PDB file of C-alpha atoms in Angstrom:
ATOM      1  CA  UNK O  16      24.338  -0.252 -27.602  1.00 58.00           C
ATOM      2  CA  UNK O  17      26.967  -0.212 -24.666  1.00 70.00           C
ATOM      3  CA  UNK O  18      30.004  -2.166 -25.007  1.00 81.00           C
ATOM      4  CA  UNK O  19      30.281  -4.680 -21.714  1.00 94.00           C
ATOM      5  CA  UNK O  20      32.241  -7.321 -21.105  1.00 97.00           C
ATOM      6  CA  UNK O  21      32.547 -10.063 -18.672  1.00 98.00           C
ATOM      7  CA  UNK O  22      35.089 -12.459 -17.421  1.00 98.00           C
ATOM      8  CA  UNK O  23      32.461 -15.198 -17.254  1.00 98.00           C
ATOM      9  CA  UNK O  24      34.349 -18.289 -15.746  1.00 98.00           C
ATOM     10  CA  UNK O  25      36.988 -17.886 -17.759  1.00 97.00           C
ATOM     11  CA  UNK O  26      35.432 -16.719 -20.868  1.00 97.00           C
ATOM     12  CA  UNK O  27      35.074 -13.267 -21.874  1.00 98.00           C
ATOM     13  CA  UNK O  28      32.097 -12.627 -23.425  1.00 98.00           C
ATOM     14  CA  UNK O  29      29.650  -9.747 -23.979  1.00 98.00           C
ATOM     15  CA  UNK O  30      27.081  -8.469 -21.574  1.00 98.00           C
ATOM     16  CA  UNK O  31      23.575  -7.794 -23.174  1.00 98.00           C
ATOM     17  CA  UNK O  32      21.175  -5.690 -21.057  1.00 98.00           C
ATOM     18  CA  UNK O  33      17.532  -7.356 -21.645  1.00 98.00           C
ATOM     19  CA  UNK O  34      14.332  -6.951 -20.473  1.00 98.00           C
ATOM     20  CA  UNK O  35      12.536  -9.934 -21.185  1.00 98.00           C
ATOM     21  CA  UNK O  36       9.114  -9.821 -19.979  1.00 98.00           C
ATOM     22  CA  UNK O  37       7.019  -6.950 -21.755  1.00 98.00           C
ATOM     23  CA  UNK O  38       3.455  -6.107 -22.074  1.00 98.00           C
ATOM     24  CA  UNK O  39       2.160  -3.704 -24.896  1.00 98.00           C
ATOM     25  CA  UNK O  40      -1.469  -2.466 -26.388  1.00 98.00           C
ATOM     26  CA  UNK O  41      -1.280  -5.939 -28.216  1.00 97.00           C
ATOM     27  CA  UNK O  42      -2.646  -7.410 -24.722  1.00 98.00           C
ATOM     28  CA  UNK O  43      -3.221  -5.067 -21.598  1.00 97.00           C
ATOM     29  CA  UNK O  44      -0.225  -2.584 -21.845  1.00 97.00           C
ATOM     30  CA  UNK O  45      -0.710   1.177 -22.085  1.00 97.00           C
ATOM     31  CA  UNK O  46       2.013   1.463 -24.620  1.00 98.00           C
ATOM     32  CA  UNK O  47       2.372   0.132 -28.345  1.00 98.00           C
ATOM     33  CA  UNK O  48       5.268  -2.228 -29.396  1.00 98.00           C
ATOM     34  CA  UNK O  49       6.833   0.432 -31.157  1.00 98.00           C
ATOM     35  CA  UNK O  50       6.705   3.036 -28.336  1.00 98.00           C
ATOM     36  CA  UNK O  51       8.318   0.682 -25.841  1.00 98.00           C
ATOM     37  CA  UNK O  52      10.996  -0.234 -28.199  1.00 98.00           C
ATOM     38  CA  UNK O  53      11.804   3.248 -28.273  1.00 98.00           C
ATOM     39  CA  UNK O  54      11.782   3.669 -24.875  1.00 98.00           C
ATOM     40  CA  UNK O  55      13.968   0.678 -23.908  1.00 98.00           C
ATOM     41  CA  UNK O  56      16.265   1.750 -26.565  1.00 98.00           C
ATOM     42  CA  UNK O  57      16.838   5.322 -25.524  1.00 98.00           C
ATOM     43  CA  UNK O  58      17.615   3.779 -21.842  1.00 97.00           C
ATOM     44  CA  UNK O  59      20.348   1.832 -23.423  1.00 97.00           C
ATOM     45  CA  UNK O  60      18.876  -1.740 -23.298  1.00 98.00           C
ATOM     46  CA  UNK O  61      20.599  -4.237 -25.969  1.00 98.00           C
ATOM     47  CA  UNK O  62      18.007  -6.517 -25.991  1.00 98.00           C
ATOM     48  CA  UNK O  63      13.723  -6.703 -25.558  1.00 98.00           C
ATOM     49  CA  UNK O  64      11.564  -9.678 -25.602  1.00 98.00           C
ATOM     50  CA  UNK O  65       7.931  -8.670 -26.702  1.00 98.00           C
ATOM     51  CA  UNK O  66       5.911 -11.410 -24.153  1.00 98.00           C
ATOM     52  CA  UNK O  67       2.123  -9.922 -24.617  1.00 98.00           C
ATOM     53  CA  UNK O  68      -0.746 -12.277 -22.979  1.00 98.00           C
ATOM     54  CA  UNK O  69      -1.667 -15.053 -25.160  1.00 97.00           C
ATOM     55  CA  UNK O  70      -0.603 -13.046 -28.131  1.00 97.00           C
ATOM     56  CA  UNK O  71       2.313 -12.955 -30.596  1.00 97.00           C
ATOM     57  CA  UNK O  72       4.045  -9.850 -31.882  1.00 96.00           C
ATOM     58  CA  UNK O  73       5.510  -9.603 -35.201  1.00 96.00           C
ATOM     59  CA  UNK O  74       8.662  -8.467 -33.986  1.00 97.00           C
ATOM     60  CA  UNK O  75      10.274  -8.296 -37.473  1.00 96.00           C
ATOM     61  CA  UNK O  76       7.819  -5.647 -38.677  1.00 97.00           C
ATOM     62  CA  UNK O  77       8.704  -3.390 -36.069  1.00 98.00           C
ATOM     63  CA  UNK O  78      11.956  -0.730 -36.164  1.00 98.00           C
ATOM     64  CA  UNK O  79      14.157  -2.014 -33.577  1.00 98.00           C
ATOM     65  CA  UNK O  80      16.141   0.955 -32.790  1.00 98.00           C
ATOM     66  CA  UNK O  81      19.342  -1.049 -32.735  1.00 97.00           C
ATOM     67  CA  UNK O  82      17.801  -3.437 -30.421  1.00 98.00           C
ATOM     68  CA  UNK O  83      17.650  -7.383 -30.758  1.00 98.00           C
ATOM     69  CA  UNK O  84      13.997  -8.175 -30.459  1.00 98.00           C
ATOM     70  CA  UNK O  85      12.976 -11.631 -29.190  1.00 98.00           C
ATOM     71  CA  UNK O  86       9.940 -13.460 -29.962  1.00 98.00           C
ATOM     72  CA  UNK O  87       7.969 -14.581 -27.037  1.00 98.00           C
ATOM     73  CA  UNK O  88       4.728 -15.045 -25.366  1.00 98.00           C
ATOM     74  CA  UNK O  89       3.119 -15.152 -21.676  1.00 98.00           C
ATOM     75  CA  UNK O  90       0.880 -18.159 -21.556  1.00 98.00           C
ATOM     76  CA  UNK O  91      -1.796 -19.234 -18.608  1.00 98.00           C
ATOM     77  CA  UNK O  92      -2.846 -22.642 -18.234  1.00 98.00           C
ATOM     78  CA  UNK O  93      -4.617 -23.384 -15.113  1.00 97.00           C
ATOM     79  CA  UNK O  94      -2.493 -24.379 -12.343  1.00 96.00           C
ATOM     80  CA  UNK O  95      -2.963 -25.682  -8.687  1.00 95.00           C
ATOM     81  CA  UNK O  96      -5.504 -24.243  -6.543  1.00 94.00           C
ATOM     82  CA  UNK O  97      -7.642 -22.874  -9.532  1.00 93.00           C
ATOM     83  CA  UNK O  98      -4.601 -20.549 -10.084  1.00 97.00           C
ATOM     84  CA  UNK O  99      -3.452 -19.667 -13.541  1.00 98.00           C
ATOM     85  CA  UNK O 100       0.381 -20.214 -14.398  1.00 98.00           C
ATOM     86  CA  UNK O 101       2.186 -17.243 -15.831  1.00 98.00           C
ATOM     87  CA  UNK O 102       4.453 -18.946 -18.209  1.00 98.00           C
ATOM     88  CA  UNK O 103       7.403 -16.685 -19.812  1.00 98.00           C
ATOM     89  CA  UNK O 104       7.814 -18.341 -23.319  1.00 98.00           C
ATOM     90  CA  UNK O 105      10.682 -16.864 -25.120  1.00 98.00           C
ATOM     91  CA  UNK O 106      11.970 -18.080 -28.679  1.00 98.00           C
ATOM     92  CA  UNK O 107       8.835 -19.116 -30.282  1.00 98.00           C
ATOM     93  CA  UNK O 108       6.610 -17.205 -32.602  1.00 96.00           C
ATOM     94  CA  UNK O 109       3.085 -17.583 -34.039  1.00 96.00           C
ATOM     95  CA  UNK O 110       2.682 -20.984 -35.660  1.00 95.00           C
ATOM     96  CA  UNK O 111       5.040 -22.637 -33.309  1.00 96.00           C
ATOM     97  CA  UNK O 112       2.537 -22.699 -30.515  1.00 96.00           C
ATOM     98  CA  UNK O 113      -0.829 -21.488 -29.722  1.00 96.00           C
ATOM     99  CA  UNK O 114      -1.838 -18.738 -27.457  1.00 96.00           C
ATOM    100  CA  UNK O 115      -4.859 -20.073 -26.626  1.00 95.00           C
ATOM    101  CA  UNK O 116      -3.748 -22.577 -23.767  1.00 96.00           C
ATOM    102  CA  UNK O 117      -6.029 -21.755 -20.758  1.00 92.00           C
ATOM    103  CA  UNK O 118      -7.414 -25.207 -20.802  1.00 93.00           C
ATOM    104  CA  UNK O 119      -4.386 -27.023 -21.789  1.00 97.00           C
ATOM    105  CA  UNK O 120      -2.302 -29.360 -19.342  1.00 97.00           C
ATOM    106  CA  UNK O 121       0.067 -27.063 -18.116  1.00 98.00           C
ATOM    107  CA  UNK O 122       3.003 -29.602 -18.775  1.00 98.00           C
ATOM    108  CA  UNK O 123       1.803 -29.785 -22.168  1.00 98.00           C
ATOM    109  CA  UNK O 124       2.145 -26.134 -22.937  1.00 98.00           C
ATOM    110  CA  UNK O 125       5.586 -26.161 -21.663  1.00 98.00           C
ATOM    111  CA  UNK O 126       6.743 -29.117 -23.601  1.00 98.00           C
ATOM    112  CA  UNK O 127       5.160 -27.693 -26.647  1.00 98.00           C
ATOM    113  CA  UNK O 128       7.242 -24.645 -26.140  1.00 98.00           C
ATOM    114  CA  UNK O 129      10.408 -26.233 -25.912  1.00 98.00           C
ATOM    115  CA  UNK O 130       9.741 -29.038 -28.986  1.00 98.00           C
ATOM    116  CA  UNK O 131       9.511 -25.693 -30.788  1.00 98.00           C
ATOM    117  CA  UNK O 132      12.797 -24.612 -29.772  1.00 98.00           C
ATOM    118  CA  UNK O 133      12.032 -21.950 -27.306  1.00 98.00           C
ATOM    119  CA  UNK O 134      12.620 -21.875 -23.491  1.00 98.00           C
ATOM    120  CA  UNK O 135      10.044 -21.241 -20.456  1.00 98.00           C
ATOM    121  CA  UNK O 136      10.386 -19.608 -17.142  1.00 98.00           C
ATOM    122  CA  UNK O 137       7.836 -19.574 -14.504  1.00 98.00           C
ATOM    123  CA  UNK O 138       6.661 -16.181 -13.712  1.00 98.00           C
ATOM    124  CA  UNK O 139       6.533 -14.509 -10.606  1.00 98.00           C
ATOM    125  CA  UNK O 140       5.503 -17.339  -8.588  1.00 98.00           C
ATOM    126  CA  UNK O 141       4.941 -15.488  -5.016  1.00 98.00           C
ATOM    127  CA  UNK O 142       2.566 -13.156  -7.004  1.00 97.00           C
ATOM    128  CA  UNK O 143       0.611 -16.303  -8.464  1.00 97.00           C
ATOM    129  CA  UNK O 144       0.417 -17.797  -5.198  1.00 97.00           C
ATOM    130  CA  UNK O 145       2.514 -20.707  -5.851  1.00 98.00           C
ATOM    131  CA  UNK O 146       5.006 -22.244  -3.735  1.00 98.00           C
ATOM    132  CA  UNK O 147       8.251 -23.981  -4.701  1.00 98.00           C
ATOM    133  CA  UNK O 148       6.613 -27.554  -4.424  1.00 98.00           C
ATOM    134  CA  UNK O 149       4.160 -26.387  -7.116  1.00 98.00           C
ATOM    135  CA  UNK O 150       7.173 -24.761  -9.338  1.00 98.00           C
ATOM    136  CA  UNK O 151       9.056 -28.007  -8.753  1.00 98.00           C
ATOM    137  CA  UNK O 152       6.276 -30.254 -10.534  1.00 97.00           C
ATOM    138  CA  UNK O 153       6.852 -28.454 -13.605  1.00 98.00           C
ATOM    139  CA  UNK O 154       9.674 -30.482 -15.896  1.00 98.00           C
ATOM    140  CA  UNK O 155      11.624 -28.672 -18.821  1.00 98.00           C
ATOM    141  CA  UNK O 156      11.424 -25.001 -17.264  1.00 98.00           C
ATOM    142  CA  UNK O 157      14.691 -22.946 -16.785  1.00 98.00           C
ATOM    143  CA  UNK O 158      13.825 -21.356 -13.669  1.00 98.00           C
ATOM    144  CA  UNK O 159      11.755 -18.348 -12.298  1.00 98.00           C
ATOM    145  CA  UNK O 160      11.709 -14.663 -11.988  1.00 98.00           C
ATOM    146  CA  UNK O 161      13.511 -13.501  -8.871  1.00 98.00           C
ATOM    147  CA  UNK O 162      12.511  -9.882  -9.321  1.00 98.00           C
ATOM    148  CA  UNK O 163       9.479  -8.690 -11.105  1.00 98.00           C
ATOM    149  CA  UNK O 164       8.862  -4.738 -11.258  1.00 98.00           C
ATOM    150  CA  UNK O 165       4.986  -4.796 -11.652  1.00 97.00           C
ATOM    151  CA  UNK O 166       4.910  -7.324  -8.721  1.00 98.00           C
ATOM    152  CA  UNK O 167       6.417  -4.744  -6.036  1.00 96.00           C
ATOM    153  CA  UNK O 168       2.660  -2.826  -5.316  1.00 93.00           C
ATOM    154  CA  UNK O 169       1.547  -5.620  -3.448  1.00 95.00           C
ATOM    155  CA  UNK O 170       4.814  -6.281  -1.701  1.00 97.00           C
ATOM    156  CA  UNK O 171       5.521  -9.578  -3.681  1.00 98.00           C
ATOM    157  CA  UNK O 172       8.288  -8.762  -6.361  1.00 98.00           C
ATOM    158  CA  UNK O 173      11.024 -10.944  -4.577  1.00 98.00           C
ATOM    159  CA  UNK O 174      11.030 -14.629  -5.012  1.00 98.00           C
ATOM    160  CA  UNK O 175      14.467 -15.306  -3.388  1.00 98.00           C
ATOM    161  CA  UNK O 176      13.441 -17.687  -0.781  1.00 97.00           C
ATOM    162  CA  UNK O 177      11.298 -19.810  -3.373  1.00 98.00           C
ATOM    163  CA  UNK O 178      14.435 -19.814  -5.467  1.00 98.00           C
ATOM    164  CA  UNK O 179      16.739 -20.915  -2.604  1.00 98.00           C
ATOM    165  CA  UNK O 180      14.038 -23.568  -1.573  1.00 97.00           C
ATOM    166  CA  UNK O 181      14.201 -25.148  -5.126  1.00 98.00           C
ATOM    167  CA  UNK O 182      17.962 -24.939  -5.285  1.00 97.00           C
ATOM    168  CA  UNK O 183      18.103 -26.845  -2.131  1.00 95.00           C
ATOM    169  CA  UNK O 184      15.857 -29.324  -3.114  1.00 95.00           C
ATOM    170  CA  UNK O 185      18.482 -30.227  -6.182  1.00 93.00           C
ATOM    171  CA  UNK O 186      16.529 -28.359  -8.745  1.00 96.00           C
ATOM    172  CA  UNK O 187      18.916 -26.583 -11.115  1.00 97.00           C
ATOM    173  CA  UNK O 188      16.766 -23.285 -11.935  1.00 98.00           C
ATOM    174  CA  UNK O 189      18.197 -20.130 -12.920  1.00 98.00           C
ATOM    175  CA  UNK O 190      15.936 -17.001 -12.206  1.00 98.00           C
ATOM    176  CA  UNK O 191      15.526 -13.449 -14.386  1.00 98.00           C
ATOM    177  CA  UNK O 192      14.975  -9.958 -13.131  1.00 99.00           C
ATOM    178  CA  UNK O 193      12.221  -8.467 -15.250  1.00 98.00           C
ATOM    179  CA  UNK O 194       9.998  -5.351 -15.239  1.00 98.00           C
ATOM    180  CA  UNK O 195       6.663  -6.982 -16.618  1.00 98.00           C
ATOM    181  CA  UNK O 196       6.103  -3.768 -18.182  1.00 97.00           C
ATOM    182  CA  UNK O 197       2.304  -2.437 -18.129  1.00 97.00           C
ATOM    183  CA  UNK O 198       2.350   1.047 -17.596  1.00 95.00           C
ATOM    184  CA  UNK O 199       4.710   4.053 -16.853  1.00 94.00           C
ATOM    185  CA  UNK O 200       5.776   2.620 -13.442  1.00 95.00           C
ATOM    186  CA  UNK O 201       7.099  -0.491 -14.452  1.00 97.00           C
ATOM    187  CA  UNK O 202       9.946   0.791 -16.421  1.00 98.00           C
ATOM    188  CA  UNK O 203      13.774  -0.042 -16.049  1.00 98.00           C
ATOM    189  CA  UNK O 204      13.677  -1.505 -12.164  1.00 98.00           C
ATOM    190  CA  UNK O 205      15.029  -4.807 -12.897  1.00 98.00           C
ATOM    191  CA  UNK O 206      17.061  -6.510 -16.001  1.00 98.00           C
ATOM    192  CA  UNK O 207      18.691  -9.525 -17.245  1.00 98.00           C
ATOM    193  CA  UNK O 208      22.478  -9.256 -18.287  1.00 98.00           C
ATOM    194  CA  UNK O 209      22.771 -11.879 -20.888  1.00 98.00           C
ATOM    195  CA  UNK O 210      26.514 -13.376 -21.361  1.00 98.00           C
ATOM    196  CA  UNK O 211      27.078 -14.369 -25.231  1.00 98.00           C
ATOM    197  CA  UNK O 212      29.291 -14.235 -27.977  1.00 97.00           C
ATOM    198  CA  UNK O 213      26.803 -12.019 -29.640  1.00 97.00           C
ATOM    199  CA  UNK O 214      23.424 -10.598 -29.882  1.00 97.00           C
ATOM    200  CA  UNK O 215      21.507 -12.924 -32.333  1.00 98.00           C
ATOM    201  CA  UNK O 216      17.983 -14.436 -30.895  1.00 98.00           C
ATOM    202  CA  UNK O 217      19.657 -17.739 -30.989  1.00 98.00           C
ATOM    203  CA  UNK O 218      22.562 -17.204 -29.187  1.00 98.00           C
ATOM    204  CA  UNK O 219      21.013 -15.183 -26.211  1.00 98.00           C
ATOM    205  CA  UNK O 220      18.683 -18.194 -25.996  1.00 98.00           C
ATOM    206  CA  UNK O 221      21.431 -20.456 -25.857  1.00 98.00           C
ATOM    207  CA  UNK O 222      22.819 -18.277 -23.132  1.00 98.00           C
ATOM    208  CA  UNK O 223      19.694 -18.261 -21.318  1.00 98.00           C
ATOM    209  CA  UNK O 224      18.924 -21.762 -21.420  1.00 98.00           C
ATOM    210  CA  UNK O 225      23.020 -22.731 -20.136  1.00 98.00           C
ATOM    211  CA  UNK O 226      22.443 -19.898 -17.391  1.00 98.00           C
ATOM    212  CA  UNK O 227      24.988 -17.582 -18.825  1.00 98.00           C
ATOM    213  CA  UNK O 228      23.727 -14.374 -17.194  1.00 98.00           C
ATOM    214  CA  UNK O 229      23.326 -12.497 -13.993  1.00 98.00           C
ATOM    215  CA  UNK O 230      20.061 -10.584 -12.958  1.00 99.00           C
ATOM    216  CA  UNK O 231      20.117  -7.447 -11.678  1.00 98.00           C
ATOM    217  CA  UNK O 232      18.478  -4.017 -10.456  1.00 98.00           C
ATOM    218  CA  UNK O 233      21.697  -1.777 -10.776  1.00 98.00           C
ATOM    219  CA  UNK O 234      24.969  -3.544  -9.610  1.00 98.00           C
ATOM    220  CA  UNK O 235      26.966  -4.959 -12.316  1.00 98.00           C
ATOM    221  CA  UNK O 236      29.181  -7.980 -12.377  1.00 98.00           C
ATOM    222  CA  UNK O 237      32.563  -7.749 -14.283  1.00 98.00           C
ATOM    223  CA  UNK O 238      34.131 -11.237 -13.370  1.00 98.00           C
ATOM    224  CA  UNK O 239      32.951 -14.254 -12.017  1.00 98.00           C
ATOM    225  CA  UNK O 240      35.151 -17.540 -11.425  1.00 98.00           C
ATOM    226  CA  UNK O 241      34.736 -20.470  -9.787  1.00 95.00           C
ATOM    227  CA  UNK O 242      38.090 -23.102  -9.830  1.00 92.00           C
ATOM    228  CA  UNK O 243      39.262 -25.706  -7.337  1.00 87.00           C
ATOM    229  CA  UNK O 244      36.823 -24.897  -4.882  1.00 87.00           C
ATOM    230  CA  UNK O 245      37.288 -21.020  -4.637  1.00 94.00           C
ATOM    231  CA  UNK O 246      34.667 -18.470  -5.678  1.00 96.00           C
ATOM    232  CA  UNK O 247      35.993 -15.067  -7.095  1.00 97.00           C
ATOM    233  CA  UNK O 248      33.886 -12.339  -8.483  1.00 98.00           C
ATOM    234  CA  UNK O 249      34.560  -8.288  -9.286  1.00 98.00           C
ATOM    235  CA  UNK O 250      31.659  -6.270  -9.063  1.00 98.00           C
ATOM    236  CA  UNK O 251      30.653  -2.640  -8.827  1.00 98.00           C
ATOM    237  CA  UNK O 252      30.642  -0.911  -5.524  1.00 96.00           C
ATOM    238  CA  UNK O 253      28.253  -2.661  -3.109  1.00 96.00           C
ATOM    239  CA  UNK O 254      27.511  -2.289   0.695  1.00 95.00           C
ATOM    240  CA  UNK O 255      26.180  -6.006   1.008  1.00 96.00           C
ATOM    241  CA  UNK O 256      28.177  -8.742  -0.480  1.00 97.00           C
ATOM    242  CA  UNK O 257      26.756 -12.346   0.572  1.00 97.00           C
ATOM    243  CA  UNK O 258      27.108 -15.921  -0.998  1.00 97.00           C
ATOM    244  CA  UNK O 259      24.339 -18.225  -0.032  1.00 96.00           C
ATOM    245  CA  UNK O 260      23.962 -21.729  -0.226  1.00 94.00           C
ATOM    246  CA  UNK O 261      21.177 -24.630   1.051  1.00 90.00           C
ATOM    247  CA  UNK O 262      19.911 -24.918   4.612  1.00 87.00           C
ATOM    248  CA  UNK O 263      21.989 -22.609   7.041  1.00 88.00           C
ATOM    249  CA  UNK O 264      25.142 -22.276   4.808  1.00 89.00           C
ATOM    250  CA  UNK O 265      26.039 -19.052   3.737  1.00 91.00           C
ATOM    251  CA  UNK O 266      29.050 -16.384   3.850  1.00 92.00           C
ATOM    252  CA  UNK O 267      28.592 -12.576   4.497  1.00 92.00           C
ATOM    253  CA  UNK O 268      31.444 -11.144   2.496  1.00 89.00           C
ATOM    254  CA  UNK O 269      30.601  -7.293   3.547  1.00 86.00           C
ATOM    255  CA  UNK O 270      27.403  -6.260   5.681  1.00 81.00           C
ATOM    256  CA  UNK O 271      25.555  -3.028   4.988  1.00 70.00           C
ATOM    257  CA  UNK O 272      25.681  -2.154   8.568  1.00 72.00           C
ATOM    258  CA  UNK O 273      29.731  -2.200   8.242  1.00 73.00           C
ATOM    259  CA  UNK O 274      31.327   1.118   8.117  1.00 67.00           C
ATOM    260  CA  UNK O 275      33.942   2.051   5.523  1.00 76.00           C
ATOM    261  CA  UNK O 276      34.352   1.626   1.856  1.00 86.00           C
ATOM    262  CA  UNK O 277      32.198  -0.647  -0.186  1.00 93.00           C
ATOM    263  CA  UNK O 278      33.437  -3.894  -1.592  1.00 95.00           C
ATOM    264  CA  UNK O 279      34.046  -4.290  -5.325  1.00 96.00           C
ATOM    265  CA  UNK O 280      35.381  -8.226  -5.080  1.00 97.00           C
ATOM    266  CA  UNK O 281      35.225 -11.283  -3.387  1.00 96.00           C
ATOM    267  CA  UNK O 282      37.163 -14.281  -2.721  1.00 96.00           C
ATOM    268  CA  UNK O 283      35.609 -17.190  -0.967  1.00 94.00           C
ATOM    269  CA  UNK O 284      37.605 -20.264  -0.107  1.00 91.00           C
ATOM    270  CA  UNK O 285      35.716 -23.328   1.640  1.00 83.00           C
ATOM    271  CA  UNK O 286      37.918 -25.974   3.061  1.00 77.00           C
ATOM    272  CA  UNK O 287      36.714 -29.367   1.876  1.00 74.00           C
ATOM    273  CA  UNK O 288      33.633 -27.936  -0.114  1.00 71.00           C
ATOM    274  CA  UNK O 289      34.423 -30.434  -3.239  1.00 67.00           C
ATOM    275  CA  UNK O 290      34.473 -33.193  -0.685  1.00 69.00           C
ATOM    276  CA  UNK O 291      31.295 -32.065   0.946  1.00 66.00           C
ATOM    277  CA  UNK O 292      28.841 -31.786  -1.776  1.00 62.00           C
ATOM    278  CA  UNK O 293      25.982 -33.538   0.330  1.00 66.00           C
ATOM    279  CA  UNK O 294      26.567 -30.508   2.424  1.00 80.00           C
ATOM    280  CA  UNK O 295      26.898 -27.632  -0.043  1.00 84.00           C
ATOM    281  CA  UNK O 296      24.621 -28.025  -2.828  1.00 89.00           C
ATOM    282  CA  UNK O 297      25.008 -24.591  -4.345  1.00 94.00           C
ATOM    283  CA  UNK O 298      26.630 -21.353  -4.262  1.00 95.00           C
ATOM    284  CA  UNK O 299      24.860 -18.129  -5.430  1.00 98.00           C
ATOM    285  CA  UNK O 300      26.423 -14.306  -5.219  1.00 98.00           C
ATOM    286  CA  UNK O 301      24.021 -11.719  -3.733  1.00 98.00           C
ATOM    287  CA  UNK O 302      25.042  -7.892  -4.056  1.00 98.00           C
ATOM    288  CA  UNK O 303      22.869  -5.052  -2.824  1.00 97.00           C
ATOM    289  CA  UNK O 304      24.222  -1.493  -3.327  1.00 96.00           C
ATOM    290  CA  UNK O 305      24.143   1.687  -1.232  1.00 94.00           C
ATOM    291  CA  UNK O 306      20.662   2.395  -2.808  1.00 95.00           C
ATOM    292  CA  UNK O 307      19.257  -1.027  -1.574  1.00 96.00           C
ATOM    293  CA  UNK O 308      19.317  -2.304  -5.246  1.00 98.00           C
ATOM    294  CA  UNK O 309      20.532  -5.938  -5.762  1.00 98.00           C
ATOM    295  CA  UNK O 310      22.367  -8.241  -8.331  1.00 98.00           C
ATOM    296  CA  UNK O 311      22.251 -12.083  -8.111  1.00 99.00           C
ATOM    297  CA  UNK O 312      24.596 -14.293  -9.832  1.00 98.00           C
ATOM    298  CA  UNK O 313      23.316 -17.761 -11.106  1.00 98.00           C
ATOM    299  CA  UNK O 314      23.952 -20.607  -8.909  1.00 98.00           C
ATOM    300  CA  UNK O 315      27.218 -22.882  -9.297  1.00 96.00           C
ATOM    301  CA  UNK O 316      26.102 -26.282  -8.771  1.00 92.00           C
ATOM    302  CA  UNK O 317      28.316 -28.462  -6.637  1.00 84.00           C
TER     303      UNK O 317
END
């Protein structure tokens, strides 16, 4: 386990590298749970959630290889247009909820997970064929996946626009980066950095629920601050640094086509931002490094 720290809005917190969407031979993955655990541990991950389709994993029975193994499952009730939802449910185990929800009402599935102490993200909505309006119809979810590795083969790995559409409509959603591991080519392309006092499952779930994390394909934040209308951040070298808001609002801190050294920090003061909440609904930072890999802060809501 690598010792990572972040100054997260004035709090000094540990940072735990996590893959939160993982499939094994328990459902349709190529590798056994123990093989996957070993592979992620060797790559320096701190947290792994086993989330097989409709089936639970007894994570206590595996060798964790020093990681925190989180309980989880992927659930698939029918959604709009005769398409199935892919609900990433974390923090629930066998007996808390049923894995057989194919004919259940989607909102009942979500409420069952939440009532059992778990959390729900709507996985890869672009790949599923769902719009932001479809996702917005759901209640009690934490958010979506902004990056899903296994969806990249058909060009639907990113969900930034869907995320921004929902944020613009006042939905306080966060977004994960995940591998959605099934086979060899799915490993280690996107992960979630959870900012938490410790790595117990309960603390990690609380951090995810409260948006105490950032998502990345490579770039790392070391500080994020929002105080008195000033947004600041420090991060690993990046060639493109953008702060996004709703509608036509956004600020380019560093553009990829500019020559010179990459940026490692930003400071953005927006005059009157605290008095113009009807204009600026949220702010989020988006980084891109020299290899084209992104990182995303969670939104600051105004």
